[in-house]
PDB file of C-alpha atoms in Angstrom:
ATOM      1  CA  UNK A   1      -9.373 -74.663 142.744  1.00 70.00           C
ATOM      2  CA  UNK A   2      -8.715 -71.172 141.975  1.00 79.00           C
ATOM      3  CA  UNK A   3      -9.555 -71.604 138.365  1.00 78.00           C
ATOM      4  CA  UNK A   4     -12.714 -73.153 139.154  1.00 79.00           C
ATOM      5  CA  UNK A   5     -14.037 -70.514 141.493  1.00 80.00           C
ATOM      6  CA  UNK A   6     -12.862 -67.510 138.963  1.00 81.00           C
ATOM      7  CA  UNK A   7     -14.787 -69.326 135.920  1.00 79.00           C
ATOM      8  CA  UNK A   8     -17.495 -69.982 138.709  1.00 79.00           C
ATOM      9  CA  UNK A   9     -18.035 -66.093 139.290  1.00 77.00           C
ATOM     10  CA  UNK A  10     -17.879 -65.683 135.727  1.00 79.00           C
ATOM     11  CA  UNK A  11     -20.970 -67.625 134.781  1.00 80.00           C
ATOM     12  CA  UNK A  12     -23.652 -64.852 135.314  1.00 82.00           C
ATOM     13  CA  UNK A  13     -21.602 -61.899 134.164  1.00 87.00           C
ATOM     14  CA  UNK A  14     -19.735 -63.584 130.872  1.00 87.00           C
ATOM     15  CA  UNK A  15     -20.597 -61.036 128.429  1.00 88.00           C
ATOM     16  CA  UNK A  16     -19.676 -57.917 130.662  1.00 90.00           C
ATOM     17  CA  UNK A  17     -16.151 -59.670 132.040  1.00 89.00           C
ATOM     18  CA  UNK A  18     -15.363 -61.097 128.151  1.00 91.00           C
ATOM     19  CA  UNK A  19     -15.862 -57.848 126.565  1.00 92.00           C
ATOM     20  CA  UNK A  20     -14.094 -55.995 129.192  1.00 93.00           C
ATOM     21  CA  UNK A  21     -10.401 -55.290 127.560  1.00 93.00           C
ATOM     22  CA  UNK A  22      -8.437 -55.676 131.298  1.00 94.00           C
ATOM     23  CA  UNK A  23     -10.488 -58.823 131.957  1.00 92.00           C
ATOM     24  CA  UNK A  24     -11.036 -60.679 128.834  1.00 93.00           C
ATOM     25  CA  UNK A  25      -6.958 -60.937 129.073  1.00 94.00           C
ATOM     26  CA  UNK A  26      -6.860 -62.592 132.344  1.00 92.00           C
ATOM     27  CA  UNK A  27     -10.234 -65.210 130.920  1.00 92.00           C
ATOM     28  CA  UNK A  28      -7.834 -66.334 127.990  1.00 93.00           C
ATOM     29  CA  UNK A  29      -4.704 -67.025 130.290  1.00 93.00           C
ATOM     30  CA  UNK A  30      -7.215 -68.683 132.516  1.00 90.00           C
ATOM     31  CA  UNK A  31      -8.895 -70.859 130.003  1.00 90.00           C
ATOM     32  CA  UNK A  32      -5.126 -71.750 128.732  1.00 90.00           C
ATOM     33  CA  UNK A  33      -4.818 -73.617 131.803  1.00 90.00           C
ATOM     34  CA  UNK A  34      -8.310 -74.994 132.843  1.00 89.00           C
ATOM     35  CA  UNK A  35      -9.572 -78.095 132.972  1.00 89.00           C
ATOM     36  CA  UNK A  36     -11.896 -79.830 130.419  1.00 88.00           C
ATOM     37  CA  UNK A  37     -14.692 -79.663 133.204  1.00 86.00           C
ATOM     38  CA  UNK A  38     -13.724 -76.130 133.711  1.00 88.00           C
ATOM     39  CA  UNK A  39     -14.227 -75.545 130.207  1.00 90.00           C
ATOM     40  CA  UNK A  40     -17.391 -77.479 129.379  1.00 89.00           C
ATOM     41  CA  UNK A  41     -18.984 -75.059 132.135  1.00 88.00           C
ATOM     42  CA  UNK A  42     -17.453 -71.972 130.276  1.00 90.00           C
ATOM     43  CA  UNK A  43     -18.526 -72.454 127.198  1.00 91.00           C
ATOM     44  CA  UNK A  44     -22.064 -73.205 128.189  1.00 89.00           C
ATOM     45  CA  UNK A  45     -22.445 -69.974 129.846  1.00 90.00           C
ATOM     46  CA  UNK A  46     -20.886 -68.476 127.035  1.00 90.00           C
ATOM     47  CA  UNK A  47     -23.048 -69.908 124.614  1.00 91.00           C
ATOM     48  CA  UNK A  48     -25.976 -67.389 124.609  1.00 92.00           C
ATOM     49  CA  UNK A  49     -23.816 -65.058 123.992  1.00 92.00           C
ATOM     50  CA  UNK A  50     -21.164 -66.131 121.402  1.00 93.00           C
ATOM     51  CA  UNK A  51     -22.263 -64.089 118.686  1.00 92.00           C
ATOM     52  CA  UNK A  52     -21.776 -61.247 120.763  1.00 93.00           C
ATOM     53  CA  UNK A  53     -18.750 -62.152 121.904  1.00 93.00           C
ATOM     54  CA  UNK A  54     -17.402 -63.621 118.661  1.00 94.00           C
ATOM     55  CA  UNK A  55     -18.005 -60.085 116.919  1.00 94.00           C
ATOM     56  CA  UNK A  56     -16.197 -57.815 119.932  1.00 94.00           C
ATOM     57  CA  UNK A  57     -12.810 -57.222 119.925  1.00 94.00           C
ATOM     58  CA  UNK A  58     -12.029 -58.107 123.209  1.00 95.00           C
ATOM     59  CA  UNK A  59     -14.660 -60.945 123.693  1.00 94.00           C
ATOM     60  CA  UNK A  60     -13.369 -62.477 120.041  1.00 95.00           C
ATOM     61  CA  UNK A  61      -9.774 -63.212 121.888  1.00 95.00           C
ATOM     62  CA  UNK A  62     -11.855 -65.156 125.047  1.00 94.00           C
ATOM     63  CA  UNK A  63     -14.223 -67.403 122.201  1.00 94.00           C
ATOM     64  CA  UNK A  64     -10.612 -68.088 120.178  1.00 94.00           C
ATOM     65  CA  UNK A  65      -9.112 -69.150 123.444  1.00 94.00           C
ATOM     66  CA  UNK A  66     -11.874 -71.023 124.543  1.00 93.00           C
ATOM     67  CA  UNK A  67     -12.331 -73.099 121.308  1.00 92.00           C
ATOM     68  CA  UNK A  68      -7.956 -73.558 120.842  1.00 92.00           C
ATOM     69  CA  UNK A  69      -8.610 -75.009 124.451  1.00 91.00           C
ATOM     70  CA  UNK A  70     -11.348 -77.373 123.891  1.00 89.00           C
ATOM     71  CA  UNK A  71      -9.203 -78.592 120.847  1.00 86.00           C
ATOM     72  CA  UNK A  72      -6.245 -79.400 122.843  1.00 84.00           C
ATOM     73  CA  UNK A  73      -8.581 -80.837 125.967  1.00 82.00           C
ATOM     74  CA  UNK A  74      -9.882 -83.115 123.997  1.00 72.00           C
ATOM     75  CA  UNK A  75      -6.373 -84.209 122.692  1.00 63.00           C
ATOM     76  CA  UNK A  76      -5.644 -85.204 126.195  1.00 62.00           C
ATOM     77  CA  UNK A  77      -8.432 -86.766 127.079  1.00 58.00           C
ATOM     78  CA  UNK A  78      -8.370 -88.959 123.553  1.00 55.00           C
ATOM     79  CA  UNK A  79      -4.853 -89.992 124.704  1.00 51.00           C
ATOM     80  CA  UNK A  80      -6.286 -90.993 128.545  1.00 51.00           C
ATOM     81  CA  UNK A  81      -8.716 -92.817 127.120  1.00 53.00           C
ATOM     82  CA  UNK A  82      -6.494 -94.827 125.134  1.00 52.00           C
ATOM     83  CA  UNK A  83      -4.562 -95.595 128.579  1.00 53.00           C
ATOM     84  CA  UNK A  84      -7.276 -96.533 130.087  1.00 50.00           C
ATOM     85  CA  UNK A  85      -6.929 -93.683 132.853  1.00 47.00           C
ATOM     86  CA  UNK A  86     -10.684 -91.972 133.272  1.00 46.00           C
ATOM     87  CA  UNK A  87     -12.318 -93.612 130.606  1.00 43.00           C
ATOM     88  CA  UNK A  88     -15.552 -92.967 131.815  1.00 45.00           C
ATOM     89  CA  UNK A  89     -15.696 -89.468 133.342  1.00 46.00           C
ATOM     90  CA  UNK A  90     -13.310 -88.129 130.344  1.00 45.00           C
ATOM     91  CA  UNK A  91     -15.500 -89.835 127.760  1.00 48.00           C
ATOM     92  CA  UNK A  92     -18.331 -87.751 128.932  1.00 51.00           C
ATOM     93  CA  UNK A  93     -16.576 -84.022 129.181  1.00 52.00           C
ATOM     94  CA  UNK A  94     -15.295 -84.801 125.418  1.00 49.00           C
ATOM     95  CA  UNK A  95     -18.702 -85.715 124.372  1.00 51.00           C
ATOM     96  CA  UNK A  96     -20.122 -82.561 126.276  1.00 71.00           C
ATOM     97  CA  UNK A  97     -17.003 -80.450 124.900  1.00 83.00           C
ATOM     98  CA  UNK A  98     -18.106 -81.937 121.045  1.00 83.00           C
ATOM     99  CA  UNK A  99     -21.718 -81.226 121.691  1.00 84.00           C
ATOM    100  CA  UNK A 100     -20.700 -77.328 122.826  1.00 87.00           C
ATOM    101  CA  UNK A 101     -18.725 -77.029 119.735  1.00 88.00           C
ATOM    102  CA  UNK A 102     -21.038 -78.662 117.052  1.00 87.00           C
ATOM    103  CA  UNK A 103     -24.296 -76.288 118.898  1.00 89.00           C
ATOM    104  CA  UNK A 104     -21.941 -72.941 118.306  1.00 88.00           C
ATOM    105  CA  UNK A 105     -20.932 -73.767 114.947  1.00 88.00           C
ATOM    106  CA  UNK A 106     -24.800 -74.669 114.391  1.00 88.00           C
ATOM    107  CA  UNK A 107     -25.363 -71.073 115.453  1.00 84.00           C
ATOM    108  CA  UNK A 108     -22.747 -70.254 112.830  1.00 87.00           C
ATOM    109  CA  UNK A 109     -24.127 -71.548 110.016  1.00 86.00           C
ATOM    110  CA  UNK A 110     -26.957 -69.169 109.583  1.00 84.00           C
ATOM    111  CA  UNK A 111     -24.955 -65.888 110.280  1.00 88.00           C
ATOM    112  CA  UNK A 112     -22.040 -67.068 107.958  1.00 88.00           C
ATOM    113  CA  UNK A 113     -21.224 -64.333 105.701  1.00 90.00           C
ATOM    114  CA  UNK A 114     -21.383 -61.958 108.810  1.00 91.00           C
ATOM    115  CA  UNK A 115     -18.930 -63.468 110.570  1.00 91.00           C
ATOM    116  CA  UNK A 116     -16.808 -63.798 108.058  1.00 92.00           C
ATOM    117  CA  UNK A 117     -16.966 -59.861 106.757  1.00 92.00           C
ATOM    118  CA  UNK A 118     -16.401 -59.123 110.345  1.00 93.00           C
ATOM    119  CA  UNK A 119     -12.996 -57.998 111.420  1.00 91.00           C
ATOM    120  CA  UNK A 120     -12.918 -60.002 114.667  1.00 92.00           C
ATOM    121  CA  UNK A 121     -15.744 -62.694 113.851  1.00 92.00           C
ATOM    122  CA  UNK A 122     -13.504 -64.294 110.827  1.00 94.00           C
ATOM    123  CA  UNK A 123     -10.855 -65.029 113.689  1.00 90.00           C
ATOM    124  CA  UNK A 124     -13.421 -66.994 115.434  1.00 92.00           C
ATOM    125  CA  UNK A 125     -14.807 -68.604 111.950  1.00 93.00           C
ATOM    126  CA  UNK A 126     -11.527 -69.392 111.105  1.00 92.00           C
ATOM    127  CA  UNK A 127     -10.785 -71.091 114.077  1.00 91.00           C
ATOM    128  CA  UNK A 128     -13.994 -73.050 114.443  1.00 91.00           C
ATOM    129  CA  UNK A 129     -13.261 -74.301 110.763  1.00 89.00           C
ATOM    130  CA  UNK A 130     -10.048 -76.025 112.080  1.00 89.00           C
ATOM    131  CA  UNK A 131     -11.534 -77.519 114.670  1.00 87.00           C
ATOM    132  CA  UNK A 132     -14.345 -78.787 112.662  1.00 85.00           C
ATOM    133  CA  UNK A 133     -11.911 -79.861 110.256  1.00 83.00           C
ATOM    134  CA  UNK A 134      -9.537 -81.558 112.370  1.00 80.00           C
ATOM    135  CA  UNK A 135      -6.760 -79.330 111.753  1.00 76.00           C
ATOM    136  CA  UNK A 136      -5.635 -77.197 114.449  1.00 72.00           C
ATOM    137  CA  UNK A 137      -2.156 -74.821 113.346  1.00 64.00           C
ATOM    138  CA  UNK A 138      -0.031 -74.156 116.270  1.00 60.00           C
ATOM    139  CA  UNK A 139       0.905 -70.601 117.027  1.00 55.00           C
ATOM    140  CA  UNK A 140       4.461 -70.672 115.533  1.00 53.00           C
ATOM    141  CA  UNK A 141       2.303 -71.482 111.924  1.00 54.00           C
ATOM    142  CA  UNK A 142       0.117 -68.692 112.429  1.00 52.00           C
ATOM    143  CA  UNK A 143       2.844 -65.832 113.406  1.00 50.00           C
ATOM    144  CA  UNK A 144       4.185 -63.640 111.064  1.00 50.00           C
ATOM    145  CA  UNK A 145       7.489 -62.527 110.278  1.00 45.00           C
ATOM    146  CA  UNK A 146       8.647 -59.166 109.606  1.00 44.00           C
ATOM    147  CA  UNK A 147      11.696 -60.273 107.391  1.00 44.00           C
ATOM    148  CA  UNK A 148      10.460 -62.984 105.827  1.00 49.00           C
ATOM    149  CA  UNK A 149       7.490 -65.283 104.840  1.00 51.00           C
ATOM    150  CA  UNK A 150       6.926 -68.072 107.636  1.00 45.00           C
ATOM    151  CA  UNK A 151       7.551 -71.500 106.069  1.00 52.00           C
ATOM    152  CA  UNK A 152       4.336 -74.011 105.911  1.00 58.00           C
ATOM    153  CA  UNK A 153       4.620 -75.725 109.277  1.00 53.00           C
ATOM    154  CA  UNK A 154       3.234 -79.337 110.459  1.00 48.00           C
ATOM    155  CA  UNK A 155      -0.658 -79.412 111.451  1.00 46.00           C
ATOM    156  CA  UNK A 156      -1.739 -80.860 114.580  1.00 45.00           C
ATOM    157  CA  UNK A 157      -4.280 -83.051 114.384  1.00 44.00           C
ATOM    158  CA  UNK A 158      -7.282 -82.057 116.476  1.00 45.00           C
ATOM    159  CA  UNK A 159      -9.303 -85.022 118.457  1.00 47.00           C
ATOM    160  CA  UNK A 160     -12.785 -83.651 117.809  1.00 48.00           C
ATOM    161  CA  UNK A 161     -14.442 -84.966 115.241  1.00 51.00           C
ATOM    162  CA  UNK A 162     -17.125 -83.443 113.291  1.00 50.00           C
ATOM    163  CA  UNK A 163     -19.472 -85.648 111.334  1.00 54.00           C
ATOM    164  CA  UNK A 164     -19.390 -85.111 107.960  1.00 57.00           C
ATOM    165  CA  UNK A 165     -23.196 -83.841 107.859  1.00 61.00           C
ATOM    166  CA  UNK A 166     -21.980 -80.673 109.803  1.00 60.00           C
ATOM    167  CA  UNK A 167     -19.062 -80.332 107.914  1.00 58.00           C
ATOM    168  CA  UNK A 168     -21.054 -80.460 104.468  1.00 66.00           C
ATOM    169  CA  UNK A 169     -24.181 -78.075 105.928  1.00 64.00           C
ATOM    170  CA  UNK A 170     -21.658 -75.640 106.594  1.00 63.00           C
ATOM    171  CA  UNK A 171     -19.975 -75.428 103.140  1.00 63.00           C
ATOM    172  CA  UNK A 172     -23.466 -75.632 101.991  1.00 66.00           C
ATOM    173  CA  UNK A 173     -24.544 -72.688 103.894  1.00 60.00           C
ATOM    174  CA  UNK A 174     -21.132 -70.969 102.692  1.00 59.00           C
ATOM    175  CA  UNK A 175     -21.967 -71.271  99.258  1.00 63.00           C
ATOM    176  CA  UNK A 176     -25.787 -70.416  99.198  1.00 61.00           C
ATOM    177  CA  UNK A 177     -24.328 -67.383 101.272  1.00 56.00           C
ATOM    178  CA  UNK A 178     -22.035 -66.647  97.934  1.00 54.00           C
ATOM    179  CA  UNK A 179     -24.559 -66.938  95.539  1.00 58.00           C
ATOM    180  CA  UNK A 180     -27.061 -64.717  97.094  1.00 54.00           C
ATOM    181  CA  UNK A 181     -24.713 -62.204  97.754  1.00 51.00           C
ATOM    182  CA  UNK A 182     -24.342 -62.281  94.039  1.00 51.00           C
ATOM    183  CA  UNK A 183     -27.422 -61.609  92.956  1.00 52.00           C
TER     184      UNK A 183
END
């Protein structure tokens, strides 16, 4: 309950509170623990703003923790499904969370090359490529060590699947990004 009335407050001020360095910490250890409900209403008040965000150094940590969330949401509500627990109010929030995700990285696709020159924006790129492709790392893969290289770790396999038309419109975009950048 107190989750839901914090992201409920949120709504109309996301872009002030997510770019806001003492608040957009609290948002991500909120949205670590929300619900998939919880987060489908996030992200849709996010959405008007997620370049924005994505490009800001504090709001870039929110959008990461938002989209790592909505991974590992619809992980759990893949595996309810399968036990027949909520099939047809979790069916819907993963379809809703999908949608989200496939109408930011729509937004993506056009702005490419600027999010991924920008410092905080290629976080957000790189994370919305896992998810697209069905790879999420977890965060022992991604963490550096100051003695050593970190060994290759396992991949989790992220439930949300992108079709592959998305998938291939991005890398198209990618590369007709490259080759006028050359000329």
């Amino acid at each position: 309950l107190f989750i839901t009335n914090v992201l409920e407050e949120v709504r109309g001020q996301v872009l002030e509170l997510c770019t806001d360095p003492s608040v957009s910490v609290i948002l991500e250890r909120l949205l670590a623990v929300c619900s998939a409900s919880e987060l489908r209403r996030f992200l849709a008040a996010l959405q008007p703003h997620f370049a924005c965000l994505s490009r800001h150094r504090c709001g870039a940590h929110v959008v990461q923790m938002a989209l790592l969330q909505s991974a590992r949401l619809g992980d759990q509500l893949q595996v309810a499904e399968e036990e027949g627990e909520g099939a047809a109010e979790g069916g819907g929030e993963r379809r809703s969370l999908e949608a989200l995700i496939r109408e930011l990285s729509a937004g993506v696709r056009g702005d490419f090359l600027v999010y991924a020159s920008d410092t905080h924006g290629s976080f957000v790129l790189r994370t919305l490529l896992q998810i697209l492709g069905g790879v999420v790392l977890s965060p022992e893969d991604t963490k550096k060590s100051s003695r050593k290289k970190a060994p290759r770790g396992e991949c989790l396999v992220a439930p949300l699947r992108s079709n592959k038309s998305s998938w291939c419109e991005l890398a198209d975009a990618m590369n007709a990004g490259c080759q006028s950048s050359r000329d």
